[in-house]
Amino acid sequence: MALFKPEGELHELSTRLLLHYSPQACKNNICLDLSPSHGLDGRLTGHRVETWDVKDVVNCVGGMGALLPLLERVAAQPKEAEASPAETHDLVGPELTSGHKTQGLVLPLGKSSEERMERNAVAAFLLMLRNFLQGHMVNQESLVQCQGPAIIGALLRKVPSWAMDMNVLMSAQLLMEQVVAEGSGPLLYLLYQHLLFNFHLWTLSDFAVRLGHIQYMSSIIREHRQKLRKKYGVQFILDALRTHYSPQRERPLAADDLRTVQTSLLGLAREFLVRSLSADDVQATQIMLSFLAATGDDGQVAGALDLLLALLHGSPAQESLAIFLLEPGNLEVLLALLVRPGSLPLLPDRVCKILRRLQQNERLPERSRQRLRLRECGLQGLIACLPEGTVSPQLCQGLYKLFLGADCLNLSDLLAVVQLSLQADLSVRLDICRQLFHLIYGQPDVVRLLARQAGWQDVLTRLYVLEAATAGSPPPSSPESPTSPKPAPPKPPTESPAEPSDVFLPSEDPCPDPDGFYHALSPFCMPFDLGLERSSVGSANTAGGGGSSGTLTPASQPGTPSPLDGPRPFPAAAGRHSSSLSNVLEDGSLPEPTISGDDTSNTSNPQQTSEEELCNLLTNVLFSVTWRGVEGSDEAAWRERGQVFSVLTQLGASATLVRPPDCIKRSLLEMMLESALTDIKEAPLGVLASLTQQALWLLRLLQDFLCAEGHGNQELWSEKLFEGVCSLLDRLGAWPHLANGTADLREMAQIGLRLVLGYILLEDPQLHAQAYVRLHMLLQTAVPARREEACYVLSKLEAALGRALNTSSSESATDKAGPPPAAAAAAERCSWLVPLVRTLLDRAYEPLGLQWGLPSLPPTNGSPTFFEDFQAFCATPEWRHFIDKQVQPTMSQFEMDTYAESHDLMSGFWNACYDMLMSSGQRRQRERAQSRRAFQELVLEPAQRRARLEGLRYTAALKQQAAQHSTALLHWGTLWRQLASPCGAWALRDPPTLRWKLSSTETYSRMRLKLVPNHHFDPHLEASALRDNLGEVPLTPTEEASLPLAVTKEAKVSTPPEELQEDQLGEDELAELETPMEAAELDEQREKLVLSAECQLVTVVAVVPGLLEVTTQNVYFYDGSTERVETEEGIGYDFRRPLAQLREVHLRRFNLRRSALELFFIDQANYFLNFPCKVGTTPASSPSQTPRPQPGPIPPHTQVRNQVYSWLLRLRPPSQGYLSSRSPQEMLRASGLTQKWVQREISNFEYLMQLNTIAGRTYNDLSQYPVFPWVLQDYVSPTLDLSNPAVFRDLSKPIGVVNPKHAQLVREKYESFEDPAGTIDKFHYGTHYSNAAGVMHYLIRVEPFTSLHVQLQSGRFDCSDRQFHSVAAAWQARLESPADVKELIPEFFYFPDFLENQNGFDLGCLQLTNEKVGDVVLPPWASSPEDFIQQHRQALESEYVSAHLHEWIDLIFGYKQRGPAAEEALNVFYYCTYEGAVDLDHVTDERERKALEGIISNFGQTPCQLLKEPHPTRLSAEEAAHRLARLDTNSPSIFQHLDQLKAFFAEVVSDGVPLVLALVPHRQPHSFITQGSPDLLVTVSASGLLGTHSWLPYDRNISNYFSFSKDPTMGSHKTQRLLSGPWVPDSGVSGQALAVAPDGKLLFSGGHWDGSLRVTALPRGKLLSQLNRHLDVVTCLALDTCGIYLISGSRDTTCMVWRLLHQGGLSVGLAPKPVQVLYGHGAAVSCVAINTELDMAVSGSEDGTVIIHTVRRGQFVAALQPPSASVPGPIFHLALGSEGQIVVQSSAWERPGAQVTYSLHLYSVNGKLRASLPLARAAYSPDGDRGLCVAGHRPVRPAHPPTKHTAPGRASPAHEGGHPQRGGDQGAQPHAGGPGGRQAHRGGRRAAL
């Protein structure tokens, strides 16, 4: 009948029903009428059958967490037979089993039935989970609360990879789809986190599963992109890609599959970037760039670059993205990818495309364009940083287009790209040449700029090399040795020498021959030969390898013919034609340069090979730069030009060029001659002189070239050269100046004559025919009639004629059949040479002296037979004699006089060219190194920093994932322990032995006496072994022990103690506290962050770094430690606390720094926070509220602490004061505690604990642990007589001189002490009465102090004799040694468990007696630890101690703590223990500061000085009694006046209906105006009649001291208020199931037929809410004293803890969901009790079991089975004392059907049975009466109250404190640290009684 419940659909109809029956409201065949009339109960004639849904039942045995162990069992199952391929194909479908078209698929989840999926046990578990969650909100919440999704994710990681198949993925999808349909947002989010987005689960599965997982994830992200982008956006996807889908991962995918997965993930990342570039998208792009900078997988980088490129092409955000990518820090990442070592060739191509795309954006600002062009460091720096072997065609092409296609050309970048292309293939260099060709001829001015670049000759000329150069290969040492047998020397590690040389270096071998050195320097590599005829064609090969050097093209090169064709020479025509620009363009116009990866490379002329095209293009480029670019005609300009020829010669000697270097030189010279002639023709007269100088240097180079390299290679003597020289000399008119004229013209004519004669000597008939004609013309016109020139010409002609004649005659003699071709050629040559000789002899007859030298010479004029006659004459001795004796010497002399000068000139010229080449190369090297450094500084270093930061972030993310996984495993361990506990659903047959540790929970009196299970127990066996074998491992001195004295001197503060300012807020901060917070700031509906600060949570066991956040509603702490541990609060030290529960905030010190706060909450939880870091605040609602740093000398950590402190105090509820904002001294004065103690309103223990708290002593810091005095000195008597003063210690003296014999010794030591360094002040005691070691000494048997002790002792237990083994021995040590000054700790007065070795540690044996150390040896007067604690506490509260305790307070907290009084009292300790004596911030070295902090921690710290005058004495008990008797307002205690009790009766209800509840709420709000107003008394009758009466329990102005006013609404049926029923049949209203809020505003009721828990407003009686979470009737309720939690028990065997809602300090309702569900009972729960401050929830059931749980975590602690007869009965009642005592009323039968017996049992807070008492009757009867309470340490059972018509009329003695205490309740809720709070609480408890 859920339809009619408040949350049901038909709830409105419930008030109009005539009849309404439910099987839940049936008992004994009677069915209650649930309609509003309640008048027609029915009788059931059939059988009542009750069924429970299994979905509901799971919530009675452990919730959804009880199912999770099934998954662990499933994960451990062995592998079954695998499914056949056919089954897998049928299950998945062809789309995922085939490798085709795998992108963009959607999993065919509908194809597989659940039955098939259930064959996989993991999938079956997920489907079962889905069914449990379907339509069941409670189960969904239960799964979230038990951390189910995280645990499932962690357990699935244990599942073998073969089991994580498609079935599991499909079942996971069905599970999440079901949760989506249910609308459970938190659960869905967790399932997404731990199942869907947990790549660890799927990355070891098959490819189809992995791809299916990504596809399903893609569909989820596309659907909820905005919701998921923050956590599962680009960063998450890239991290997953980097972590799980790299080739190095375990079980890597095939390359194609991996590429598919990577593409899918990057496509998913693109979904977040397709919109306009918002702030989130900017962050996502930053993430992408950081990923590019840090990841090492080239495939992932390529995919990410493709993603960026796609966004730049088609995204709406491309404009903003382009600008963003060019911002500082972003472009550097892309550029760094270009120089990334070992990357794929495709990466540079993608980067260049992105940069090119950015460059094409016309809207880019100029600054961005400049950054893109690398104006600050240059492209050369980028290229210099390229690693070896990484140059690819894509990189060269991309850089060329990027940097040379810009609107503003940088020629340095141009040369850098060209130099880079030298390492690339021929096709790349061809493309570069095409680009250069069009650039130069498109922008003519470029050549002049290019010629000004250093080393351009070397860079451009190297493009001729056929094979790509290796960046790391050293150049050959000399041209003479192209290959060296020695290996190249290793690369030195330094940067500069490691740069690859851009020029060829000379040989390192010494070469004394200057001509030999000239060989290396001359580009033509041939010593000047004095006669061409003196050398044969085959001798003295050129450095280029002769005529065949470099003429073969390897078939493997791109653009070459098929390998079947074999090597072939270049076409012969290449030697005959010029490579001028006109010829290049005639071959076909080149297209616009396009970047293409095609290796054929020749797109302009199909007849040209790639080598030919590159050579033609490059020759034209070189010519343009050499001729047009180099300005000037002087020698310096020609040295620039000559370097091109030098480089060509050196390259020819060390590498294979695309054409022989001689042919390249010839082509350049041809083009220069042609251009020189054109320039002269077009030049005005004014520049003719410079052009003449230009022509002269050109002819010198041509002469040097032809006479050196043309000597062995006649192909170099081209027709073009001949025509060019002749035309040039003709144009200049130089021939006539051969004999007499200007020097330049004469030299040009001599060069021309020499070259003409050289052409005559060629074998080519066409060339020497032209030369014959030219020489004949010269002989006719220009050759002067000088003997020297005539002899020179005649010698050359005679040598050629002689060879021709010899050839002709020899050939004719050997072959009579006919003249062979050689003879015919020789004859033809003779026919040309003889006329020339004839003309020469005729023109130079007299200069040659033929009249006397050749008298027999045939006549030269008119003789028809001269040809034959001269040939015959040449064979005569006269001719030979004339030639040898007359002509030859003159010719030799002429050559030496004429051409040797030119030789010397050119020798110096080539040496200068080489020197300039070297110089420019070194300059370029320096520029390259400088650019490299600039690129590294401006580009690589920022990118590397970004990569390091990303690496740190990624490492932190991996650590966070690992921490989350370990946290999930910790949650699983916690859950499993809960389920495997003795009362759990998976209870173990042999449970492990429980070990215990001390809990951090406290009582209101600040007693820590609760033990909790220690699930990570360490027996410390190794520590025991090390103690017993002291010689095995030597003790290492601690860092603190070796600390130099200079450190402490550095930290010493010279300020006198009296000048130390009190620790409190400044005046400005106090003024801010007076400013009320605005309503908007304290809006309870909107939580707003107001402050965050880095801090440390200081606990006993650790100092935990973290972050504190303060909002308008809560205080948060986030644990920042790397490895989380299980704590009492949960996993890790995180906490969240409402500000409304914050009771006090205290200023604290940590390591003597004023840098800490201690927060106290109303449930006794406290947190010690240290602030070593800066604070970051969010803007407040008004600027004036923003915390600001304090001026003056306040340390930064103190300012931070004060800022946090101020905000906390301002944000507290208005009902809370800020008493704690004062200094400790002012706090003590304002609290009135001293006065209360003096007047005996509080006990000695309470007063000492309050003094410790105010003085800064805390349980959280062992160096500031609370200190208590030794009060006794008699530990040997059999009984303790507290009336004898002799048993007490002298409290007026420090513990060090409690033995009078020590006083003189201590005084003499103090007076004689003097520190030579002046650092250490005088002191009486070198140790302290309270330090960390002392606390561990006393608590060594209790964890965590055992582990801390072992840690302090370097991993071992201390020697047994030095351990705390006996109370008497400890006191004796104080008497015997003045150095042992340890006082006691509070545990000596309340905690008996620390005296027992409950964990069984091996503490060793005493040396003298060999007695084993176990439990502490107690004094003879103590029979047990409990007895010792009780008597010791009585001693503390005794009259003697009360009379003298003020003297001890003066020593520890008062005026004798410091100054002259301390010296006189022998109470001065080591200076490091006092506040203000040491300033750690003065120690700059971190290590030394840590060591000094350790010293302070070990030495201990003196408390804050609270009093500077003597403490007042306490009143005696008699004086205090007289004082109380005189007070009119004081209400006497019923326990002190039992004989004066009177009873008053007042009728409350009639008609024989008994009361089941009569309660006075103990924290009723009262205003100060209505002081003395009556209290509220709430009554409920068995029929549900509600009464709210007023009564005044004690007022002396009334005659009988008592007044009672009955609720007037109870007298009329119209105004009566009835609790909403009906109730469970036959039980009615039960007092056990009723509870009233502490402030009396709410009434909670159970026992309803529908199992609901109902909340009723008081006093109106209106039903506020109805909570249906129990499956059966709620049987019992209980509230804690704090008013925070309500606990309910039910027949469904569970208990639930509910949180009360408060508004404005008043209770307004219950939270709709329980905080905890407590499991473990096997029968209906019969009674419950809760103690929030001790974190205890106790429940009893009808089967006689009592179970203790924790409140905050719902953890099982212990199960108690009260001793009883053979058949246990129900637990009727439970009560919890203020110190955790558990009182249980149980029942039992001797046998079934026998009489019931009742017993009363007392258990300690830790479940130890203290006492049992049989009862004659039940202290509590099931009719609803409550009669059991706990007063002090004993249970009290008052007289049984009347059951009808009456209620107790006078309970006035119960209010001992009267109205003053009630007023105290208003402003201070019960607490431990607050002054006066304990007394107020005690008064409240008595009122409740």
Short mmCIF file of C-alpha atoms in Angstrom, two decimals, residues 263-456:
data_model
loop_
_atom_site.label_atom_id
_atom_site.label_comp_id
_atom_site.label_asym_id
_atom_site.label_seq_id
_atom_site.Cartn_x
_atom_site.Cartn_y
_atom_site.Cartn_z
CA THR A 263 42.22 7.91 -33.74
CA SER A 264 39.00 7.14 -31.91
CA LEU A 265 40.25 8.70 -28.68
CA LEU A 266 41.57 11.80 -30.41
CA GLY A 267 38.31 12.13 -32.26
CA LEU A 268 36.65 12.07 -28.89
CA ALA A 269 38.94 14.87 -27.72
CA ARG A 270 37.93 16.87 -30.77
CA GLU A 271 34.36 16.87 -29.53
CA PHE A 272 35.42 19.24 -26.78
CA LEU A 273 37.17 21.65 -29.13
CA VAL A 274 34.78 22.12 -32.02
CA ARG A 275 32.96 25.05 -30.48
CA SER A 276 34.16 28.61 -30.25
CA LEU A 277 37.31 28.97 -28.19
CA SER A 278 35.84 29.51 -24.75
CA ALA A 279 37.83 29.49 -21.54
CA ASP A 280 37.39 25.73 -21.29
CA ASP A 281 38.53 25.27 -24.87
CA VAL A 282 41.58 27.44 -24.27
CA GLN A 283 42.44 25.24 -21.33
CA ALA A 284 41.86 22.16 -23.48
CA THR A 285 44.21 23.52 -26.13
CA GLN A 286 46.79 24.22 -23.46
CA ILE A 287 46.39 20.63 -22.39
CA MET A 288 46.88 19.47 -25.96
CA LEU A 289 50.10 21.44 -26.31
CA SER A 290 51.41 20.15 -22.99
CA PHE A 291 50.63 16.65 -24.20
CA LEU A 292 52.61 17.31 -27.38
CA ALA A 293 55.53 18.61 -25.35
CA ALA A 294 55.68 15.66 -22.98
CA THR A 295 54.54 12.50 -24.73
CA GLY A 296 57.15 10.25 -26.28
CA ASP A 297 55.01 8.31 -28.73
CA ASP A 298 55.25 9.62 -32.28
CA GLY A 299 51.96 8.08 -33.29
CA GLN A 300 50.15 9.91 -30.53
CA VAL A 301 51.92 13.16 -31.40
CA ALA A 302 50.96 12.76 -35.03
CA GLY A 303 47.35 12.17 -34.13
CA ALA A 304 47.26 15.22 -31.87
CA LEU A 305 48.83 17.35 -34.60
CA ASP A 306 46.24 16.12 -37.06
CA LEU A 307 43.59 17.16 -34.58
CA LEU A 308 45.02 20.66 -34.31
CA LEU A 309 45.31 20.88 -38.07
CA ALA A 310 41.71 19.83 -38.50
CA LEU A 311 40.61 22.46 -35.99
CA LEU A 312 42.56 25.11 -37.87
CA HIS A 313 40.88 24.12 -41.12
CA GLY A 314 37.25 23.66 -40.28
CA SER A 315 36.52 24.70 -36.72
CA PRO A 316 34.51 27.81 -35.85
CA ALA A 317 37.27 28.57 -33.41
CA GLN A 318 40.08 28.57 -35.97
CA GLU A 319 40.70 32.31 -35.75
CA SER A 320 41.02 32.42 -31.99
CA LEU A 321 42.85 29.11 -32.01
CA ALA A 322 45.44 30.49 -34.43
CA ILE A 323 46.08 33.52 -32.24
CA PHE A 324 46.25 31.29 -29.18
CA LEU A 325 48.78 28.93 -30.74
CA LEU A 326 51.12 31.84 -31.45
CA GLU A 327 51.12 33.08 -27.88
CA PRO A 328 54.34 32.76 -25.88
CA GLY A 329 54.80 29.27 -24.58
CA ASN A 330 52.55 27.66 -27.21
CA LEU A 331 54.43 28.16 -30.47
CA GLU A 332 57.57 26.89 -28.77
CA VAL A 333 55.98 23.48 -28.28
CA LEU A 334 55.30 23.11 -31.99
CA LEU A 335 58.78 24.28 -32.96
CA ALA A 336 60.36 21.92 -30.47
CA LEU A 337 58.65 19.01 -32.22
CA LEU A 338 60.66 19.83 -35.35
CA VAL A 339 63.93 19.11 -33.59
CA ARG A 340 62.68 16.17 -31.60
CA PRO A 341 65.21 13.32 -31.85
CA GLY A 342 64.14 10.04 -33.37
CA SER A 343 60.75 11.24 -34.55
CA LEU A 344 58.87 9.96 -37.56
CA PRO A 345 59.27 11.88 -40.84
CA LEU A 346 55.57 12.68 -40.82
CA LEU A 347 55.78 14.78 -37.66
CA PRO A 348 57.73 17.69 -39.18
CA ASP A 349 55.37 17.68 -42.13
CA ARG A 350 52.36 18.05 -39.83
CA VAL A 351 54.00 20.73 -37.76
CA CYS A 352 54.95 22.69 -40.86
CA LYS A 353 51.40 22.40 -42.16
CA ILE A 354 50.08 23.80 -38.90
CA LEU A 355 52.58 26.65 -38.96
CA ARG A 356 51.85 27.32 -42.60
CA ARG A 357 48.17 27.41 -41.83
CA LEU A 358 48.83 29.91 -39.09
CA GLN A 359 50.92 31.99 -41.46
CA GLN A 360 48.12 32.15 -43.99
CA ASN A 361 45.79 33.72 -41.46
CA GLU A 362 45.51 37.32 -42.59
CA ARG A 363 44.10 38.50 -39.29
CA LEU A 364 47.12 37.62 -37.25
CA PRO A 365 48.72 40.59 -35.50
CA GLU A 366 52.16 41.54 -36.65
CA ARG A 367 53.73 40.53 -33.38
CA SER A 368 52.44 37.01 -33.86
CA ARG A 369 53.78 36.94 -37.38
CA GLN A 370 57.20 37.99 -36.17
CA ARG A 371 57.18 35.18 -33.62
CA LEU A 372 56.15 32.73 -36.31
CA ARG A 373 59.12 33.79 -38.43
CA LEU A 374 61.52 33.21 -35.56
CA ARG A 375 62.84 36.73 -35.78
CA GLU A 376 64.45 36.47 -32.38
CA CYS A 377 66.48 33.32 -32.93
CA GLY A 378 66.30 32.63 -36.66
CA LEU A 379 65.61 29.51 -38.60
CA GLN A 380 69.28 28.67 -38.54
CA GLY A 381 69.02 28.02 -34.81
CA LEU A 382 66.19 25.57 -35.42
CA ILE A 383 68.16 23.75 -38.09
CA ALA A 384 71.28 23.71 -35.95
CA CYS A 385 69.32 21.95 -33.22
CA LEU A 386 68.06 19.22 -35.51
CA PRO A 387 69.42 15.84 -34.43
CA GLU A 388 71.37 13.69 -36.82
CA GLY A 389 69.51 11.70 -39.38
CA THR A 390 66.15 13.39 -38.88
CA VAL A 391 66.01 15.40 -42.10
CA SER A 392 63.12 14.32 -44.24
CA PRO A 393 61.71 15.67 -47.49
CA GLN A 394 58.63 16.80 -45.61
CA LEU A 395 60.73 18.84 -43.21
CA CYS A 396 62.73 20.58 -45.90
CA GLN A 397 59.72 21.29 -48.03
CA GLY A 398 57.68 22.44 -45.07
CA LEU A 399 60.34 24.80 -43.78
CA TYR A 400 60.90 26.24 -47.23
CA LYS A 401 57.25 26.99 -47.74
CA LEU A 402 56.93 28.28 -44.20
CA PHE A 403 59.91 30.59 -43.99
CA LEU A 404 60.57 31.40 -47.64
CA GLY A 405 57.00 31.75 -48.72
CA ALA A 406 56.45 34.61 -46.33
CA ASP A 407 55.84 38.11 -47.46
CA CYS A 408 59.08 39.25 -45.87
CA LEU A 409 61.97 37.05 -46.98
CA ASN A 410 64.83 36.32 -44.62
CA LEU A 411 67.86 35.22 -46.61
CA SER A 412 69.59 33.80 -43.58
CA ASP A 413 66.61 31.49 -43.20
CA LEU A 414 66.85 30.72 -46.91
CA LEU A 415 70.44 29.55 -46.59
CA ALA A 416 69.49 27.60 -43.49
CA VAL A 417 66.80 25.71 -45.41
CA VAL A 418 69.20 25.09 -48.28
CA GLN A 419 71.80 23.82 -45.87
CA LEU A 420 69.20 21.55 -44.29
CA SER A 421 68.26 20.16 -47.68
CA LEU A 422 71.84 18.98 -48.15
CA GLN A 423 70.96 16.09 -45.87
CA ALA A 424 67.89 15.20 -47.91
CA ASP A 425 67.32 13.24 -51.07
CA LEU A 426 67.88 14.56 -54.58
CA SER A 427 64.19 15.21 -55.07
CA VAL A 428 64.11 17.56 -52.08
CA ARG A 429 67.14 19.48 -53.32
CA LEU A 430 65.57 19.67 -56.74
CA ASP A 431 62.46 21.22 -55.25
CA ILE A 432 64.61 23.66 -53.32
CA CYS A 433 66.44 24.59 -56.52
CA ARG A 434 63.17 25.18 -58.30
CA GLN A 435 62.06 27.44 -55.47
CA LEU A 436 65.36 29.30 -55.55
CA PHE A 437 65.22 29.67 -59.34
CA HIS A 438 61.79 31.25 -59.32
CA LEU A 439 62.63 33.34 -56.29
CA ILE A 440 65.75 34.78 -57.85
CA TYR A 441 64.29 35.48 -61.24
CA GLY A 442 61.07 36.70 -59.71
CA GLN A 443 62.81 39.07 -57.32
CA PRO A 444 66.09 40.22 -58.93
CA ASP A 445 67.16 42.12 -55.82
CA VAL A 446 67.36 38.89 -53.89
CA VAL A 447 70.70 37.94 -55.44
CA ARG A 448 72.49 40.98 -54.04
CA LEU A 449 71.09 40.32 -50.59
CA LEU A 450 71.93 36.65 -50.84
CA ALA A 451 75.53 37.42 -51.85
CA ARG A 452 75.96 39.30 -48.57
CA GLN A 453 75.24 36.18 -46.51
CA ALA A 454 78.25 34.48 -44.98
CA GLY A 455 79.12 31.16 -46.57
CA TRP A 456 76.56 31.28 -49.35
#
